[in-house]
mmCIF file of C-alpha atoms in Angstrom:
data_model
loop_
_atom_site.group_PDB
_atom_site.id
_atom_site.type_symbol
_atom_site.label_atom_id
_atom_site.label_comp_id
_atom_site.label_asym_id
_atom_site.label_seq_id
_atom_site.Cartn_x
_atom_site.Cartn_y
_atom_site.Cartn_z
ATOM 1 C CA MET A 1 56.462 130.379 68.233
ATOM 2 C CA SER A 2 53.891 131.865 65.866
ATOM 3 C CA GLU A 3 54.848 133.619 62.671
ATOM 4 C CA ILE A 4 55.783 137.277 62.993
ATOM 5 C CA ASP A 5 53.518 139.744 61.186
ATOM 6 C CA LEU A 6 55.219 143.034 60.275
ATOM 7 C CA SER A 7 52.118 144.715 58.851
ATOM 8 C CA SER A 8 51.880 147.085 61.832
ATOM 9 C CA LEU A 9 55.423 148.453 61.359
ATOM 10 C CA ARG A 10 55.107 152.259 61.299
ATOM 11 C CA PRO A 11 57.007 155.509 61.939
ATOM 12 C CA VAL A 12 57.741 156.379 65.564
ATOM 13 C CA GLU A 13 55.424 159.069 66.972
ATOM 14 C CA ILE A 14 55.630 161.292 70.041
ATOM 15 C CA THR A 15 52.584 159.494 71.484
ATOM 16 C CA ASP A 16 54.676 156.294 71.655
ATOM 17 C CA ARG A 17 56.666 157.602 74.609
ATOM 18 C CA ALA A 18 54.563 155.928 77.318
ATOM 19 C CA ARG A 19 54.833 152.508 75.672
ATOM 20 C CA PHE A 20 58.582 152.894 75.154
ATOM 21 C CA ASP A 21 59.090 154.098 78.713
ATOM 22 C CA LYS A 22 57.325 150.977 79.995
ATOM 23 C CA VAL A 23 59.522 148.494 78.121
ATOM 24 C CA LEU A 24 62.702 150.505 78.703
ATOM 25 C CA LYS A 25 62.062 150.434 82.434
ATOM 26 C CA MET A 26 62.136 146.622 82.267
ATOM 27 C CA MET A 27 65.673 146.780 80.859
ATOM 28 C CA GLY A 28 67.237 149.530 82.948
ATOM 29 C CA SER A 29 69.832 149.903 80.194
ATOM 30 C CA GLN A 30 72.613 152.502 80.225
ATOM 31 C CA SER A 31 72.663 152.535 76.405
ATOM 32 C CA CYS A 32 72.081 155.892 74.725
ATOM 33 C CA GLU A 33 70.270 153.985 71.973
ATOM 34 C CA ALA A 34 67.758 152.460 74.424
ATOM 35 C CA CYS A 35 66.329 155.906 75.006
ATOM 36 C CA PHE A 36 63.070 157.248 73.580
ATOM 37 C CA PRO A 37 64.255 160.859 73.081
ATOM 38 C CA ASN A 38 67.105 159.662 70.834
ATOM 39 C CA ILE A 39 64.837 157.263 68.974
ATOM 40 C CA PHE A 40 62.310 160.037 68.332
ATOM 41 C CA MET A 41 64.722 162.916 67.648
ATOM 42 C CA TYR A 42 66.602 160.914 65.008
ATOM 43 C CA ARG A 43 63.480 159.420 63.422
ATOM 44 C CA GLN A 44 63.695 161.708 60.378
ATOM 45 C CA PRO A 45 67.333 161.277 59.283
ATOM 46 C CA TYR A 46 67.306 157.519 59.942
ATOM 47 C CA GLY A 47 63.717 156.756 58.973
ATOM 48 C CA ILE A 48 63.035 155.177 62.363
ATOM 49 C CA GLU A 49 59.976 152.959 62.665
ATOM 50 C CA CYS A 50 58.721 150.623 65.369
ATOM 51 C CA ILE A 51 56.601 147.557 65.926
ATOM 52 C CA GLU A 52 55.562 145.559 68.976
ATOM 53 C CA ILE A 53 56.570 141.891 68.768
ATOM 54 C CA GLU A 54 55.918 139.385 71.565
ATOM 55 C CA GLY A 55 55.639 142.179 74.149
ATOM 56 C CA ARG A 56 58.837 143.940 73.066
ATOM 57 C CA MET A 57 59.301 147.101 71.031
ATOM 58 C CA VAL A 58 61.492 146.597 67.985
ATOM 59 C CA VAL A 59 63.062 149.685 66.421
ATOM 60 C CA TYR A 60 63.808 149.599 62.689
ATOM 61 C CA GLU A 61 66.025 152.075 60.839
ATOM 62 C CA ARG A 62 64.914 152.238 57.232
ATOM 63 C CA GLN A 63 67.934 154.349 56.228
ATOM 64 C CA THR A 64 70.498 151.816 57.496
ATOM 65 C CA ARG A 65 68.306 148.720 57.049
ATOM 66 C CA ILE A 66 68.933 147.392 60.542
ATOM 67 C CA ILE A 67 66.856 146.584 63.599
ATOM 68 C CA HIS A 68 67.823 147.396 67.184
ATOM 69 C CA TYR A 69 68.026 144.801 69.936
ATOM 70 C CA PRO A 70 64.387 144.451 71.114
ATOM 71 C CA LEU A 71 63.361 146.690 74.001
ATOM 72 C CA GLY A 72 61.646 145.160 77.009
ATOM 73 C CA GLU A 73 61.853 141.694 78.508
ATOM 74 C CA ALA A 74 65.065 139.836 77.642
ATOM 75 C CA VAL A 75 65.118 137.802 74.444
ATOM 76 C CA ASP A 76 66.856 134.491 73.811
ATOM 77 C CA PRO A 77 68.884 133.812 70.652
ATOM 78 C CA GLU A 78 66.094 131.821 69.010
ATOM 79 C CA LEU A 79 63.557 134.644 69.336
ATOM 80 C CA LEU A 80 66.095 137.266 68.286
ATOM 81 C CA HIS A 81 66.985 135.192 65.236
ATOM 82 C CA LYS A 82 63.303 134.748 64.374
ATOM 83 C CA ILE A 83 62.607 138.489 64.628
ATOM 84 C CA SER A 84 65.609 139.316 62.477
ATOM 85 C CA LYS A 85 64.669 136.676 59.905
ATOM 86 C CA ALA A 86 61.148 138.121 59.637
ATOM 87 C CA PHE A 87 62.659 141.475 58.632
ATOM 88 C CA MET A 88 64.998 139.696 56.211
ATOM 89 C CA ASP A 89 62.170 137.756 54.602
ATOM 90 C CA ALA A 90 60.258 141.019 54.147
ATOM 91 C CA GLY A 91 63.270 142.472 52.304
ATOM 92 C CA LEU A 92 63.811 145.122 55.011
ATOM 93 C CA THR A 93 67.234 144.079 56.314
ATOM 94 C CA ASP A 94 70.246 141.932 55.561
ATOM 95 C CA GLY A 95 70.002 140.412 59.034
ATOM 96 C CA GLY A 96 71.758 143.156 61.000
ATOM 97 C CA ILE A 97 70.910 143.699 64.696
ATOM 98 C CA TYR A 98 72.327 146.812 66.396
ATOM 99 C CA ASP A 99 72.880 147.733 70.051
ATOM 100 C CA VAL A 100 73.177 144.178 71.316
ATOM 101 C CA PRO A 101 74.289 144.443 74.967
ATOM 102 C CA GLU A 102 77.329 142.641 76.280
ATOM 103 C CA ASP A 103 75.267 140.674 78.800
ATOM 104 C CA PHE A 104 73.367 138.998 75.938
ATOM 105 C CA LEU A 105 76.668 137.468 74.786
ATOM 106 C CA ASP A 106 77.561 136.561 78.369
ATOM 107 C CA ASN A 107 74.216 134.827 78.879
ATOM 108 C CA TYR A 108 74.287 133.046 75.522
ATOM 109 C CA PRO A 109 77.928 132.253 74.676
ATOM 110 C CA ASP A 110 76.803 129.753 72.022
ATOM 111 C CA CYS A 111 74.759 132.298 70.048
ATOM 112 C CA ASP A 112 77.487 132.211 67.395
ATOM 113 C CA SER A 113 75.654 129.200 65.969
ATOM 114 C CA LEU A 114 72.956 131.643 64.811
ATOM 115 C CA PHE A 115 74.819 134.943 64.411
ATOM 116 C CA ASP A 116 78.052 136.439 63.213
ATOM 117 C CA LEU A 117 79.448 138.966 65.692
ATOM 118 C CA GLU A 118 80.856 142.408 64.852
ATOM 119 C CA TYR A 119 82.318 145.025 67.201
ATOM 120 C CA ASP A 120 83.209 148.676 66.581
ATOM 121 C CA GLU A 121 85.175 150.535 69.258
ATOM 122 C CA GLY A 122 83.751 153.815 67.967
ATOM 123 C CA ALA A 123 80.241 152.677 68.923
ATOM 124 C CA ILE A 124 80.824 152.279 72.665
ATOM 125 C CA ASP A 125 79.179 154.714 75.087
ATOM 126 C CA TYR A 126 81.358 156.663 77.524
ATOM 127 C CA LEU A 127 80.035 156.623 81.084
ATOM 128 C CA PHE A 128 81.354 159.134 83.616
ATOM 129 C CA SER A 129 80.952 159.435 87.360
ATOM 130 C CA VAL A 130 78.764 162.456 88.118
ATOM 131 C CA GLU A 131 80.413 162.809 91.521
ATOM 132 C CA LYS A 132 83.970 162.713 90.166
ATOM 133 C CA ILE A 133 83.267 165.421 87.590
ATOM 134 C CA ALA A 134 81.388 167.559 90.119
ATOM 135 C CA THR A 135 84.348 167.410 92.542
ATOM 136 C CA PHE A 136 87.223 167.234 90.006
ATOM 137 C CA ASN A 137 88.389 164.022 91.647
ATOM 138 C CA GLY A 138 91.495 162.625 89.926
ATOM 139 C CA SER A 139 94.548 164.009 88.146
ATOM 140 C CA LYS A 140 92.881 164.273 84.731
ATOM 141 C CA LEU A 141 89.937 166.232 86.107
ATOM 142 C CA ARG A 142 92.126 168.569 88.144
ATOM 143 C CA LYS A 143 93.459 169.856 84.822
ATOM 144 C CA LYS A 144 89.876 170.677 83.874
ATOM 145 C CA HIS A 145 89.510 172.502 87.185
ATOM 146 C CA ASN A 146 92.283 174.901 86.194
ATOM 147 C CA LEU A 147 90.373 175.840 83.050
ATOM 148 C CA VAL A 148 87.188 176.335 85.073
ATOM 149 C CA LYS A 149 89.034 178.678 87.421
ATOM 150 C CA GLN A 150 90.284 180.680 84.425
ATOM 151 C CA PHE A 151 86.720 180.930 83.132
ATOM 152 C CA GLN A 152 85.515 182.122 86.530
ATOM 153 C CA ALA A 153 88.267 184.740 86.713
ATOM 154 C CA ASN A 154 87.542 186.033 83.197
ATOM 155 C CA CYS A 155 83.744 185.872 83.523
ATOM 156 C CA PRO A 156 82.821 187.103 87.018
ATOM 157 C CA TYR A 157 79.168 187.593 86.007
ATOM 158 C CA ALA A 158 78.741 184.097 84.570
ATOM 159 C CA ALA A 159 75.502 182.285 85.355
ATOM 160 C CA ILE A 160 73.636 179.037 84.714
ATOM 161 C CA GLN A 161 70.000 178.890 83.658
ATOM 162 C CA LYS A 162 67.800 175.833 83.299
ATOM 163 C CA ILE A 163 66.287 175.545 79.822
ATOM 164 C CA THR A 164 62.603 176.442 80.023
ATOM 165 C CA LYS A 165 59.919 177.523 77.586
ATOM 166 C CA ASP A 166 60.961 181.111 78.321
ATOM 167 C CA ASN A 167 64.589 180.751 77.185
ATOM 168 C CA ILE A 168 64.465 177.760 74.843
ATOM 169 C CA GLY A 169 64.767 180.156 71.901
ATOM 170 C CA ILE A 170 68.129 181.320 73.272
ATOM 171 C CA ALA A 171 69.330 177.714 73.479
ATOM 172 C CA ALA A 172 68.144 176.933 69.943
ATOM 173 C CA LYS A 173 69.822 180.031 68.489
ATOM 174 C CA LEU A 174 73.072 179.282 70.326
ATOM 175 C CA ALA A 175 73.128 175.720 68.968
ATOM 176 C CA ARG A 176 72.553 177.015 65.421
ATOM 177 C CA ASP A 177 75.242 179.673 65.787
ATOM 178 C CA LEU A 178 77.833 177.235 67.153
ATOM 179 C CA ASN A 179 77.060 174.627 64.490
ATOM 180 C CA SER A 180 77.383 177.269 61.756
ATOM 181 C CA ARG A 181 81.079 177.573 62.650
ATOM 182 C CA LEU A 182 81.674 173.884 61.911
ATOM 183 C CA GLU A 183 82.425 172.274 58.579
ATOM 184 C CA TRP A 184 79.188 170.928 57.164
ATOM 185 C CA CYS A 185 78.919 167.134 57.014
ATOM 186 C CA GLU A 186 76.286 164.396 57.052
ATOM 187 C CA PHE A 187 76.524 164.009 60.836
ATOM 188 C CA LEU A 188 75.886 167.724 61.338
ATOM 189 C CA ALA A 189 72.879 167.577 59.024
ATOM 190 C CA GLU A 190 71.442 164.681 61.050
ATOM 191 C CA GLU A 191 72.075 166.508 64.318
ATOM 192 C CA THR A 192 70.382 169.644 63.003
ATOM 193 C CA MET A 193 67.187 167.673 62.356
ATOM 194 C CA ALA A 194 67.445 166.046 65.787
ATOM 195 C CA LEU A 195 67.897 169.422 67.472
ATOM 196 C CA ASP A 196 64.842 170.787 65.678
ATOM 197 C CA SER A 197 62.816 167.891 67.105
ATOM 198 C CA ALA A 198 64.295 168.460 70.551
ATOM 199 C CA TRP A 199 63.288 172.129 70.688
ATOM 200 C CA LYS A 200 59.819 171.432 69.276
ATOM 201 C CA HIS A 201 59.034 168.560 71.676
ATOM 202 C CA PHE A 202 61.258 169.484 74.623
ATOM 203 C CA GLU A 203 58.747 168.914 77.420
ATOM 204 C CA GLU A 204 56.930 166.018 75.716
ATOM 205 C CA LEU A 205 60.236 164.124 75.440
ATOM 206 C CA GLY A 206 61.098 164.718 79.073
ATOM 207 C CA LEU A 207 64.217 166.654 78.086
ATOM 208 C CA GLN A 208 66.083 168.916 80.473
ATOM 209 C CA GLY A 209 69.005 171.238 79.988
ATOM 210 C CA ILE A 210 71.140 174.147 81.083
ATOM 211 C CA ILE A 211 72.568 177.235 79.398
ATOM 212 C CA LEU A 212 75.896 178.696 80.495
ATOM 213 C CA PHE A 213 76.110 182.485 80.253
ATOM 214 C CA ALA A 214 79.592 184.009 80.232
ATOM 215 C CA GLU A 215 77.904 187.391 80.709
ATOM 216 C CA PRO A 216 74.222 188.262 81.224
ATOM 217 C CA ASP A 217 73.622 188.620 77.474
ATOM 218 C CA TYR A 218 76.324 186.231 76.252
ATOM 219 C CA PRO A 219 75.269 182.546 76.158
ATOM 220 C CA ALA A 220 78.438 180.482 75.826
ATOM 221 C CA GLY A 221 77.246 176.887 76.083
ATOM 222 C CA LEU A 222 74.321 174.523 76.450
ATOM 223 C CA SER A 223 73.669 170.963 77.482
ATOM 224 C CA VAL A 224 70.524 168.907 76.819
ATOM 225 C CA PHE A 225 69.917 165.619 78.612
ATOM 226 C CA SER A 226 67.301 163.128 79.746
ATOM 227 C CA MET A 227 67.094 160.492 82.447
ATOM 228 C CA LEU A 228 67.618 156.891 81.374
ATOM 229 C CA PRO A 229 65.565 154.247 83.229
ATOM 230 C CA SER A 230 68.608 153.432 85.355
ATOM 231 C CA ASP A 231 71.106 155.364 87.472
ATOM 232 C CA THR A 232 72.305 157.197 84.365
ATOM 233 C CA VAL A 233 71.638 160.430 82.492
ATOM 234 C CA ASP A 234 72.092 160.585 78.723
ATOM 235 C CA VAL A 235 73.674 163.802 77.443
ATOM 236 C CA HIS A 236 72.159 164.247 73.985
ATOM 237 C CA PHE A 237 73.744 167.550 73.016
ATOM 238 C CA GLU A 238 76.494 169.620 74.586
ATOM 239 C CA LYS A 239 77.940 172.654 72.839
ATOM 240 C CA ALA A 240 80.223 175.436 74.009
ATOM 241 C CA ASP A 241 81.760 178.557 72.519
ATOM 242 C CA HIS A 242 85.460 177.706 72.236
ATOM 243 C CA ALA A 243 86.268 181.393 71.907
ATOM 244 C CA VAL A 244 85.513 181.587 75.637
ATOM 245 C CA LYS A 245 88.367 179.842 77.437
ATOM 246 C CA GLY A 246 87.124 177.245 79.887
ATOM 247 C CA ALA A 247 83.483 177.461 78.796
ATOM 248 C CA SER A 248 83.341 173.807 77.719
ATOM 249 C CA GLN A 249 84.852 172.538 80.965
ATOM 250 C CA THR A 250 82.658 174.830 83.078
ATOM 251 C CA LEU A 251 79.532 173.633 81.276
ATOM 252 C CA THR A 252 80.367 169.972 81.914
ATOM 253 C CA TRP A 253 81.159 170.708 85.559
ATOM 254 C CA GLN A 254 77.940 172.668 86.079
ATOM 255 C CA LEU A 255 75.929 169.857 84.520
ATOM 256 C CA ALA A 256 77.513 167.371 86.932
ATOM 257 C CA ILE A 257 76.654 169.663 89.852
ATOM 258 C CA ALA A 258 73.037 169.858 88.662
ATOM 259 C CA LEU A 259 72.878 166.047 88.461
ATOM 260 C CA ARG A 260 74.309 165.265 91.916
ATOM 261 C CA GLY A 261 71.785 163.218 93.842
ATOM 262 C CA LYS A 262 69.772 162.545 90.672
ATOM 263 C CA ALA A 263 72.090 160.205 88.769
ATOM 264 C CA LYS A 264 75.263 158.248 89.364
ATOM 265 C CA PHE A 265 76.554 158.184 85.810
ATOM 266 C CA MET A 266 76.584 160.519 82.839
ATOM 267 C CA ASN A 267 76.438 158.846 79.402
ATOM 268 C CA ARG A 268 78.197 161.130 76.922
ATOM 269 C CA GLU A 269 77.564 158.744 74.020
ATOM 270 C CA GLN A 270 79.962 157.524 71.316
ATOM 271 C CA ASP A 271 83.048 158.997 69.683
ATOM 272 C CA MET A 272 82.228 157.438 66.254
ATOM 273 C CA ASN A 273 85.972 156.788 65.726
ATOM 274 C CA GLU A 274 86.557 160.563 65.434
ATOM 275 C CA GLU A 275 89.995 161.116 66.936
ATOM 276 C CA SER A 276 89.473 164.596 68.396
ATOM 277 C CA LEU A 277 86.150 163.556 69.921
ATOM 278 C CA ARG A 278 87.746 160.419 71.359
ATOM 279 C CA HIS A 279 90.511 162.489 72.941
ATOM 280 C CA ALA A 280 87.994 164.927 74.438
ATOM 281 C CA LYS A 281 85.868 162.153 75.948
ATOM 282 C CA ARG A 282 88.811 160.224 77.373
ATOM 283 C CA SER A 283 90.285 163.370 78.873
ATOM 284 C CA LEU A 284 87.255 163.452 81.200
ATOM 285 C CA ASP A 285 88.394 160.145 82.741
ATOM 286 C CA PRO A 286 85.499 157.772 81.927
ATOM 287 C CA GLU A 287 84.384 155.503 84.742
ATOM 288 C CA ARG A 288 83.242 152.687 82.473
ATOM 289 C CA PHE A 289 82.004 151.908 78.966
ATOM 290 C CA PHE A 290 78.755 150.519 77.615
ATOM 291 C CA LYS A 291 79.909 148.050 74.981
ATOM 292 C CA ARG A 292 77.398 147.298 72.254
ATOM 293 C CA TYR A 293 77.703 144.646 69.586
ATOM 294 C CA PHE A 294 76.327 144.099 66.101
ATOM 295 C CA LEU A 295 74.945 140.687 65.207
ATOM 296 C CA ARG A 296 74.074 139.383 61.769
ATOM 297 C CA ASN A 297 71.986 136.314 61.003
ATOM 298 C CA ILE A 298 74.001 133.436 59.609
#
């Protein structure tokens, strides 16, 4: 293999979407990280850059000094090690590789000769059956149905609107208002920048979304998502007014209804080891998990 030249490493741009979509389609991954909207929306807080190496797109996070598992045609351990070492030799990383899929370890069980393996339960993606949520199938989801029925009884004029250029300002204001009620933290600061990118480049990123209105002039929740190059939708942002009983559950249910026939699974991303978030995600009865691993060059 020839030496790897990193001179073309540069910040991710909106015009990169077509190239990313092409290599992501080769993978068909259910990972929320193997998703151009997330890569682009979080480019500012994480300093995300990219470079094409041997036909794959390699994402580099300058803030965390890691690279992502290359996007595109599968890589073998030797190539992955060589790519990582090139970033190490350039002083850009300490050898860390993020979002390594479980099937890489299954296909190359002896890769521990080149890498140390790390695993964080808080970094797994939660995948839910669209059909089960849409129909409240199962004991856990029937409890959610009761809250939806309470919302419907209390809000007889409730409605759902798709997010369009005509109402995107309502969605953006609602997200700001709901976030203003939360305790400020680094994660919230990062999400605020990502949301700003989402609203500014909504159509260019292929984003879609819905707004839940409890009353005609009372938006009570929003959900923003995009289609992964698989049978899965990634839910990037979902926010509901907890002062409106059942709004959160109704929003999730309405999203599932909107996705029936379009996707089999709903990726609601990680819980980041946050206990309340973990409880909320598991209460929706996940169908499966996308387990990602972290490798480090030995």
